[in-house]
Amino acid sequence: EADIYQTPRYLVIGTGKKITLECSQTMGHDKMYWYQQDPGMELHLIHYSYGVNSTEKGDLSSESTVSRIRTEHFPLTLESARPSHTSQYLCASSDTGGLGELFFGEGSRLTVL
Amino acid sequence: QQQVKQSPQSLIVQKGGIPIINCAYENTAFDYFPWYQQFPGKGPALLIAIRPDVSEKKEGRFTISFNKSAKQFSLHIMDSQPGDSATYFCAASLNSGGSNYKLTFGKGTLLTVNP
């Protein structure tokens, strides 16, 4: 069982609010990722980090930002949420020798009204 | 440009049937091909994976077939059960430098196994 936790699991907020989605892992993995998942299932990489103080943008452009101050923590922030940000956000981690095997959290479902 | 193409988008089979999900890739530098299974309300979880130097891998009722020359790989589920109903993603991994790997996912297949 993977030990990667996301909070909140569900969030409904109004337009213009600032939100932070939390992601923590207890496996000591150096690599962490954020994916956005469409209602139609497809997974899009929006941010990743290969270690503390290292963050990169993914394949899908996103208005969100991330930080990696501690190995175990990789929060995602939206400064001003809009309805177009409504989606499922999945956090994942992997270790150095894992050939890219990812361990996913259960996701945060964001709805912006 | 989608680097990993997955089909079909959805699939319905009867219990005991053998659903087959296919994926094709473009980049010959991919060196690891995992399949992920996702149940509703959960994150994807690694199901089974294969390296390109192997043509087939079995784990329980799940089998990956790999055709390196055709740049295709597929997932077969033997004796499928209603509990196998989930979304399945194929993926391909590429070394992006040092010990860093980057996964590219297919678009997913929603499998329904009817009782």
PDB file of C-alpha atoms in Angstrom:
ATOM      1  CA  GLU A   1       0.000   0.000   0.000  1.00  0.00           C
ATOM      2  CA  ALA A   2       1.483   3.339  -1.094  1.00  0.00           C
ATOM      3  CA  ASP A   3       1.772   5.988   1.612  1.00  0.00           C
ATOM      4  CA  ILE A   4       0.911   9.132  -0.266  1.00  0.00           C
ATOM      5  CA  TYR A   5      -1.806  11.389   1.021  1.00  0.00           C
ATOM      6  CA  GLN A   6      -3.784  14.172  -0.530  1.00  0.00           C
ATOM      7  CA  THR A   7      -6.013  16.705   1.173  1.00  0.00           C
ATOM      8  CA  PRO A   8      -8.665  17.788   0.732  1.00  0.00           C
ATOM      9  CA  ARG A   9     -10.288  14.914  -1.144  1.00  0.00           C
ATOM     10  CA  TYR A  10     -13.109  17.170  -2.285  1.00  0.00           C
ATOM     11  CA  LEU A  11     -13.260  20.961  -2.459  1.00  0.00           C
ATOM     12  CA  VAL A  12     -15.999  23.255  -3.754  1.00  0.00           C
ATOM     13  CA  ILE A  13     -15.110  26.943  -3.836  1.00  0.00           C
ATOM     14  CA  GLY A  14     -16.117  30.171  -5.517  1.00  0.00           C
ATOM     15  CA  THR A  15     -14.315  31.927  -8.341  1.00  0.00           C
ATOM     16  CA  GLY A  16     -11.363  34.066  -7.302  1.00  0.00           C
ATOM     17  CA  LYS A  17     -10.481  32.131  -4.168  1.00  0.00           C
ATOM     18  CA  LYS A  18      -6.952  30.987  -3.443  1.00  0.00           C
ATOM     19  CA  ILE A  19      -6.600  27.266  -2.857  1.00  0.00           C
ATOM     20  CA  THR A  20      -3.810  24.932  -1.892  1.00  0.00           C
ATOM     21  CA  LEU A  21      -3.945  21.202  -2.484  1.00  0.00           C
ATOM     22  CA  GLU A  22      -1.715  19.294  -0.110  1.00  0.00           C
ATOM     23  CA  CYS A  23       0.317  16.210  -0.966  1.00  0.00           C
ATOM     24  CA  SER A  24       2.552  14.296   1.417  1.00  0.00           C
ATOM     25  CA  GLN A  25       4.403  11.013   1.110  1.00  0.00           C
ATOM     26  CA  THR A  26       6.118   8.957   3.788  1.00  0.00           C
ATOM     27  CA  MET A  27       8.179   6.748   1.476  1.00  0.00           C
ATOM     28  CA  GLY A  28      11.190   9.047   1.247  1.00  0.00           C
ATOM     29  CA  HIS A  29      10.796   9.342  -2.526  1.00  0.00           C
ATOM     30  CA  ASP A  30      12.795  12.115  -4.104  1.00  0.00           C
ATOM     31  CA  LYS A  31      10.548  12.552  -7.138  1.00  0.00           C
ATOM     32  CA  MET A  32       7.020  13.932  -6.959  1.00  0.00           C
ATOM     33  CA  TYR A  33       4.437  14.816  -9.596  1.00  0.00           C
ATOM     34  CA  TRP A  34       1.074  16.506 -10.086  1.00  0.00           C
ATOM     35  CA  TYR A  35      -1.314  15.227 -12.733  1.00  0.00           C
ATOM     36  CA  GLN A  36      -4.607  16.737 -13.831  1.00  0.00           C
ATOM     37  CA  GLN A  37      -7.204  14.190 -14.854  1.00  0.00           C
ATOM     38  CA  ASP A  38     -10.007  15.030 -17.271  1.00  0.00           C
ATOM     39  CA  PRO A  39     -13.548  13.776 -16.760  1.00  0.00           C
ATOM     40  CA  GLY A  40     -12.732  11.714 -19.845  1.00  0.00           C
ATOM     41  CA  MET A  41      -9.938   9.990 -17.912  1.00  0.00           C
ATOM     42  CA  GLU A  42      -6.776  11.291 -19.620  1.00  0.00           C
ATOM     43  CA  LEU A  43      -3.850  12.099 -17.295  1.00  0.00           C
ATOM     44  CA  HIS A  44      -1.896  15.293 -17.926  1.00  0.00           C
ATOM     45  CA  LEU A  45       1.400  16.037 -16.173  1.00  0.00           C
ATOM     46  CA  ILE A  46       1.311  19.643 -14.924  1.00  0.00           C
ATOM     47  CA  HIS A  47       4.248  19.819 -12.472  1.00  0.00           C
ATOM     48  CA  TYR A  48       7.092  17.654 -11.261  1.00  0.00           C
ATOM     49  CA  SER A  49       9.996  17.800  -8.869  1.00  0.00           C
ATOM     50  CA  TYR A  50      13.141  15.704  -8.767  1.00  0.00           C
ATOM     51  CA  GLY A  51      14.133  16.867  -5.312  1.00  0.00           C
ATOM     52  CA  VAL A  52      14.025  19.644  -2.714  1.00  0.00           C
ATOM     53  CA  ASN A  53      14.041  23.137  -4.241  1.00  0.00           C
ATOM     54  CA  SER A  54      13.588  21.658  -7.725  1.00  0.00           C
ATOM     55  CA  THR A  55      10.317  22.152  -9.621  1.00  0.00           C
ATOM     56  CA  GLU A  56       9.494  21.957 -13.316  1.00  0.00           C
ATOM     57  CA  LYS A  57       6.430  22.529 -15.447  1.00  0.00           C
ATOM     58  CA  GLY A  58       4.923  19.506 -17.081  1.00  0.00           C
ATOM     59  CA  ASP A  59       3.495  18.813 -20.495  1.00  0.00           C
ATOM     60  CA  LEU A  60       0.190  20.611 -19.907  1.00  0.00           C
ATOM     61  CA  SER A  61       0.330  24.318 -19.195  1.00  0.00           C
ATOM     62  CA  SER A  62      -1.247  25.150 -15.840  1.00  0.00           C
ATOM     63  CA  GLU A  63      -1.874  28.374 -13.930  1.00  0.00           C
ATOM     64  CA  SER A  64      -1.088  26.557 -10.705  1.00  0.00           C
ATOM     65  CA  THR A  65       2.249  26.736  -8.913  1.00  0.00           C
ATOM     66  CA  VAL A  66       4.092  24.234  -6.740  1.00  0.00           C
ATOM     67  CA  SER A  67       6.842  24.261  -4.151  1.00  0.00           C
ATOM     68  CA  ARG A  68       9.173  21.605  -2.746  1.00  0.00           C
ATOM     69  CA  ILE A  69      10.707  22.793   0.493  1.00  0.00           C
ATOM     70  CA  ARG A  70      10.679  19.365   2.148  1.00  0.00           C
ATOM     71  CA  THR A  71      11.200  15.968   0.552  1.00  0.00           C
ATOM     72  CA  GLU A  72       7.874  14.633   1.754  1.00  0.00           C
ATOM     73  CA  HIS A  73       5.682  17.614   0.861  1.00  0.00           C
ATOM     74  CA  PHE A  74       4.635  18.931  -2.578  1.00  0.00           C
ATOM     75  CA  PRO A  75       1.708  21.373  -2.366  1.00  0.00           C
ATOM     76  CA  LEU A  76      -0.072  22.844  -5.379  1.00  0.00           C
ATOM     77  CA  THR A  77      -1.507  26.363  -5.241  1.00  0.00           C
ATOM     78  CA  LEU A  78      -4.003  28.247  -7.367  1.00  0.00           C
ATOM     79  CA  GLU A  79      -3.896  31.974  -6.578  1.00  0.00           C
ATOM     80  CA  SER A  80      -7.282  32.753  -8.116  1.00  0.00           C
ATOM     81  CA  ALA A  81      -9.465  29.781  -8.952  1.00  0.00           C
ATOM     82  CA  ARG A  82     -11.714  29.801 -12.021  1.00  0.00           C
ATOM     83  CA  PRO A  83     -14.363  27.361 -13.273  1.00  0.00           C
ATOM     84  CA  SER A  84     -11.874  26.152 -15.901  1.00  0.00           C
ATOM     85  CA  HIS A  85      -9.743  24.800 -13.018  1.00  0.00           C
ATOM     86  CA  THR A  86     -12.473  22.337 -12.094  1.00  0.00           C
ATOM     87  CA  SER A  87     -10.823  18.921 -12.325  1.00  0.00           C
ATOM     88  CA  GLN A  88      -9.355  15.981 -10.465  1.00  0.00           C
ATOM     89  CA  TYR A  89      -5.760  16.584  -9.302  1.00  0.00           C
ATOM     90  CA  LEU A  90      -3.577  13.545  -8.623  1.00  0.00           C
ATOM     91  CA  CYS A  91      -0.284  13.634  -6.769  1.00  0.00           C
ATOM     92  CA  ALA A  92       2.311  10.900  -7.277  1.00  0.00           C
ATOM     93  CA  SER A  93       5.830  10.012  -6.203  1.00  0.00           C
ATOM     94  CA  SER A  94       8.604   7.687  -7.320  1.00  0.00           C
ATOM     95  CA  ASP A  95      12.017   6.682  -6.086  1.00  0.00           C
ATOM     96  CA  THR A  96      15.299   6.933  -7.900  1.00  0.00           C
ATOM     97  CA  GLY A  97      15.543   3.318  -8.966  1.00  0.00           C
ATOM     98  CA  GLY A  98      11.914   2.785  -9.895  1.00  0.00           C
ATOM     99  CA  LEU A  99      12.181   3.133 -13.698  1.00  0.00           C
ATOM    100  CA  GLY A 100       9.442   5.686 -13.445  1.00  0.00           C
ATOM    101  CA  GLU A 101       6.994   3.565 -11.419  1.00  0.00           C
ATOM    102  CA  LEU A 102       4.598   6.013  -9.818  1.00  0.00           C
ATOM    103  CA  PHE A 103       2.697   5.738  -6.564  1.00  0.00           C
ATOM    104  CA  PHE A 104      -0.466   7.839  -6.700  1.00  0.00           C
ATOM    105  CA  GLY A 105      -2.562   9.445  -4.024  1.00  0.00           C
ATOM    106  CA  GLU A 106      -6.334   9.179  -4.135  1.00  0.00           C
ATOM    107  CA  GLY A 107      -6.745  12.592  -5.678  1.00  0.00           C
ATOM    108  CA  SER A 108      -8.313  15.950  -4.877  1.00  0.00           C
ATOM    109  CA  ARG A 109     -11.486  16.742  -6.762  1.00  0.00           C
ATOM    110  CA  LEU A 110     -11.783  20.514  -7.176  1.00  0.00           C
ATOM    111  CA  THR A 111     -14.990  22.243  -8.253  1.00  0.00           C
ATOM    112  CA  VAL A 112     -14.908  25.979  -8.848  1.00  0.00           C
ATOM    113  CA  LEU A 113     -18.321  27.639  -9.064  1.00  0.00           C
TER     114      LEU A 113
ATOM    115  CA  GLN B   1       1.754  14.709 -30.691  1.00  0.00           C
ATOM    116  CA  GLN B   2       0.540  11.794 -28.653  1.00  0.00           C
ATOM    117  CA  GLN B   3       3.442   9.441 -28.071  1.00  0.00           C
ATOM    118  CA  VAL B   4       1.394   6.528 -26.682  1.00  0.00           C
ATOM    119  CA  LYS B   5      -1.855   5.647 -28.432  1.00  0.00           C
ATOM    120  CA  GLN B   6      -4.305   3.436 -26.552  1.00  0.00           C
ATOM    121  CA  SER B   7      -7.402   1.655 -27.814  1.00  0.00           C
ATOM    122  CA  PRO B   8     -10.237   1.038 -27.385  1.00  0.00           C
ATOM    123  CA  GLN B   9     -11.533   3.947 -25.329  1.00  0.00           C
ATOM    124  CA  SER B  10     -14.106   1.696 -23.708  1.00  0.00           C
ATOM    125  CA  LEU B  11     -14.745  -2.019 -23.612  1.00  0.00           C
ATOM    126  CA  ILE B  12     -17.590  -4.166 -22.302  1.00  0.00           C
ATOM    127  CA  VAL B  13     -17.188  -7.913 -21.801  1.00  0.00           C
ATOM    128  CA  GLN B  14     -19.062 -10.670 -20.029  1.00  0.00           C
ATOM    129  CA  LYS B  15     -17.646 -12.375 -16.966  1.00  0.00           C
ATOM    130  CA  GLY B  16     -15.076 -14.940 -18.035  1.00  0.00           C
ATOM    131  CA  GLY B  17     -14.250 -13.114 -21.255  1.00  0.00           C
ATOM    132  CA  ILE B  18     -10.755 -11.975 -22.244  1.00  0.00           C
ATOM    133  CA  PRO B  19     -10.614  -8.213 -22.761  1.00  0.00           C
ATOM    134  CA  ILE B  20      -7.628  -6.976 -24.741  1.00  0.00           C
ATOM    135  CA  ILE B  21      -6.356  -3.411 -24.584  1.00  0.00           C
ATOM    136  CA  ASN B  22      -3.813  -2.248 -27.140  1.00  0.00           C
ATOM    137  CA  CYS B  23      -1.158   0.442 -27.088  1.00  0.00           C
ATOM    138  CA  ALA B  24       1.282   1.711 -29.689  1.00  0.00           C
ATOM    139  CA  TYR B  25       4.254   3.992 -29.208  1.00  0.00           C
ATOM    140  CA  GLU B  26       6.470   6.112 -31.419  1.00  0.00           C
ATOM    141  CA  ASN B  27       9.692   6.667 -29.509  1.00  0.00           C
ATOM    142  CA  THR B  28      12.074   3.692 -29.623  1.00  0.00           C
ATOM    143  CA  ALA B  29      13.964   5.140 -26.639  1.00  0.00           C
ATOM    144  CA  PHE B  30      11.145   4.121 -24.279  1.00  0.00           C
ATOM    145  CA  ASP B  31      12.545   1.380 -22.046  1.00  0.00           C
ATOM    146  CA  TYR B  32       9.807   0.394 -19.616  1.00  0.00           C
ATOM    147  CA  PHE B  33       6.118  -0.183 -20.245  1.00  0.00           C
ATOM    148  CA  PRO B  34       3.812  -0.282 -17.216  1.00  0.00           C
ATOM    149  CA  TRP B  35       0.055  -0.679 -17.018  1.00  0.00           C
ATOM    150  CA  TYR B  36      -1.927   1.128 -14.365  1.00  0.00           C
ATOM    151  CA  GLN B  37      -5.385   0.261 -13.035  1.00  0.00           C
ATOM    152  CA  GLN B  38      -7.687   2.919 -11.628  1.00  0.00           C
ATOM    153  CA  PHE B  39     -10.912   2.322  -9.720  1.00  0.00           C
ATOM    154  CA  PRO B  40     -13.489   5.109  -9.327  1.00  0.00           C
ATOM    155  CA  GLY B  41     -12.483   7.583  -6.639  1.00  0.00           C
ATOM    156  CA  LYS B  42      -8.945   6.212  -6.396  1.00  0.00           C
ATOM    157  CA  GLY B  43      -5.602   7.063  -7.911  1.00  0.00           C
ATOM    158  CA  PRO B  44      -4.051   4.781 -10.541  1.00  0.00           C
ATOM    159  CA  ALA B  45      -1.998   1.859  -9.222  1.00  0.00           C
ATOM    160  CA  LEU B  46       0.698  -0.131 -10.978  1.00  0.00           C
ATOM    161  CA  LEU B  47      -0.731  -3.425 -12.255  1.00  0.00           C
ATOM    162  CA  ILE B  48       2.017  -5.027 -14.311  1.00  0.00           C
ATOM    163  CA  ALA B  49       5.027  -3.843 -16.329  1.00  0.00           C
ATOM    164  CA  ILE B  50       7.409  -5.129 -18.982  1.00  0.00           C
ATOM    165  CA  ARG B  51      10.843  -4.299 -20.365  1.00  0.00           C
ATOM    166  CA  PRO B  52      11.344  -4.251 -24.168  1.00  0.00           C
ATOM    167  CA  ASP B  53      13.706  -7.243 -24.118  1.00  0.00           C
ATOM    168  CA  VAL B  54      10.811  -9.516 -23.086  1.00  0.00           C
ATOM    169  CA  SER B  55       7.937 -10.511 -25.369  1.00  0.00           C
ATOM    170  CA  GLU B  56       5.457 -11.583 -22.709  1.00  0.00           C
ATOM    171  CA  LYS B  57       4.914 -11.247 -18.987  1.00  0.00           C
ATOM    172  CA  LYS B  58       2.222 -12.864 -16.851  1.00  0.00           C
ATOM    173  CA  GLU B  59       1.105 -11.991 -13.359  1.00  0.00           C
ATOM    174  CA  GLY B  60      -1.922 -13.944 -12.276  1.00  0.00           C
ATOM    175  CA  ARG B  61      -4.717 -13.334 -14.760  1.00  0.00           C
ATOM    176  CA  PHE B  62      -2.967 -10.352 -16.343  1.00  0.00           C
ATOM    177  CA  THR B  63      -0.610 -10.729 -19.316  1.00  0.00           C
ATOM    178  CA  ILE B  64       1.355  -8.149 -21.270  1.00  0.00           C
ATOM    179  CA  SER B  65       2.323  -9.029 -24.833  1.00  0.00           C
ATOM    180  CA  PHE B  66       5.089  -6.911 -26.324  1.00  0.00           C
ATOM    181  CA  ASN B  67       6.034  -6.573 -30.011  1.00  0.00           C
ATOM    182  CA  LYS B  68       9.172  -4.470 -30.239  1.00  0.00           C
ATOM    183  CA  SER B  69       9.380  -4.419 -34.035  1.00  0.00           C
ATOM    184  CA  ALA B  70       5.791  -3.208 -34.344  1.00  0.00           C
ATOM    185  CA  LYS B  71       6.177  -0.844 -31.377  1.00  0.00           C
ATOM    186  CA  GLN B  72       3.021  -2.231 -29.845  1.00  0.00           C
ATOM    187  CA  PHE B  73       2.053  -3.799 -26.548  1.00  0.00           C
ATOM    188  CA  SER B  74      -1.197  -5.096 -25.153  1.00  0.00           C
ATOM    189  CA  LEU B  75      -2.852  -6.146 -21.914  1.00  0.00           C
ATOM    190  CA  HIS B  76      -4.927  -9.323 -21.743  1.00  0.00           C
ATOM    191  CA  ILE B  77      -7.111 -10.160 -18.764  1.00  0.00           C
ATOM    192  CA  MET B  78      -7.899 -13.864 -18.529  1.00  0.00           C
ATOM    193  CA  ASP B  79     -11.171 -15.047 -16.980  1.00  0.00           C
ATOM    194  CA  SER B  80     -12.269 -11.454 -16.362  1.00  0.00           C
ATOM    195  CA  GLN B  81     -14.366 -10.699 -13.287  1.00  0.00           C
ATOM    196  CA  PRO B  82     -16.739  -7.844 -12.421  1.00  0.00           C
ATOM    197  CA  GLY B  83     -14.119  -6.692  -9.920  1.00  0.00           C
ATOM    198  CA  ASP B  84     -11.780  -6.008 -12.846  1.00  0.00           C
ATOM    199  CA  SER B  85     -14.089  -3.198 -13.974  1.00  0.00           C
ATOM    200  CA  ALA B  86     -11.848  -0.142 -13.915  1.00  0.00           C
ATOM    201  CA  THR B  87      -9.970   2.262 -16.124  1.00  0.00           C
ATOM    202  CA  TYR B  88      -6.689   0.917 -17.489  1.00  0.00           C
ATOM    203  CA  PHE B  89      -3.800   3.090 -18.631  1.00  0.00           C
ATOM    204  CA  CYS B  90      -0.795   1.963 -20.578  1.00  0.00           C
ATOM    205  CA  ALA B  91       2.358   4.010 -20.220  1.00  0.00           C
ATOM    206  CA  ALA B  92       5.900   4.235 -21.502  1.00  0.00           C
ATOM    207  CA  SER B  93       8.921   5.394 -19.559  1.00  0.00           C
ATOM    208  CA  LEU B  94      11.862   7.345 -20.899  1.00  0.00           C
ATOM    209  CA  ASN B  95      15.128   8.150 -19.150  1.00  0.00           C
ATOM    210  CA  SER B  96      15.265  11.933 -19.067  1.00  0.00           C
ATOM    211  CA  GLY B  97      18.764  12.169 -17.624  1.00  0.00           C
ATOM    212  CA  GLY B  98      20.653  10.504 -14.772  1.00  0.00           C
ATOM    213  CA  SER B  99      18.220   8.552 -12.622  1.00  0.00           C
ATOM    214  CA  ASN B 100      15.226  10.556 -13.808  1.00  0.00           C
ATOM    215  CA  TYR B 101      12.459   8.877 -15.760  1.00  0.00           C
ATOM    216  CA  LYS B 102       9.406  10.412 -17.360  1.00  0.00           C
ATOM    217  CA  LEU B 103       6.173   8.493 -17.917  1.00  0.00           C
ATOM    218  CA  THR B 104       3.908   9.118 -20.890  1.00  0.00           C
ATOM    219  CA  PHE B 105       0.388   7.762 -20.458  1.00  0.00           C
ATOM    220  CA  GLY B 106      -2.144   6.552 -22.973  1.00  0.00           C
ATOM    221  CA  LYS B 107      -5.626   8.072 -22.802  1.00  0.00           C
ATOM    222  CA  GLY B 108      -7.108   5.175 -20.855  1.00  0.00           C
ATOM    223  CA  THR B 109      -9.631   2.396 -21.467  1.00  0.00           C
ATOM    224  CA  LEU B 110     -12.778   2.067 -19.394  1.00  0.00           C
ATOM    225  CA  LEU B 111     -13.406  -1.654 -18.923  1.00  0.00           C
ATOM    226  CA  THR B 112     -16.773  -2.969 -17.769  1.00  0.00           C
ATOM    227  CA  VAL B 113     -17.124  -6.658 -16.948  1.00  0.00           C
ATOM    228  CA  ASN B 114     -20.766  -7.678 -16.706  1.00  0.00           C
ATOM    229  CA  PRO B 115     -21.780 -10.483 -14.332  1.00  0.00           C
TER     230      PRO B 115
END
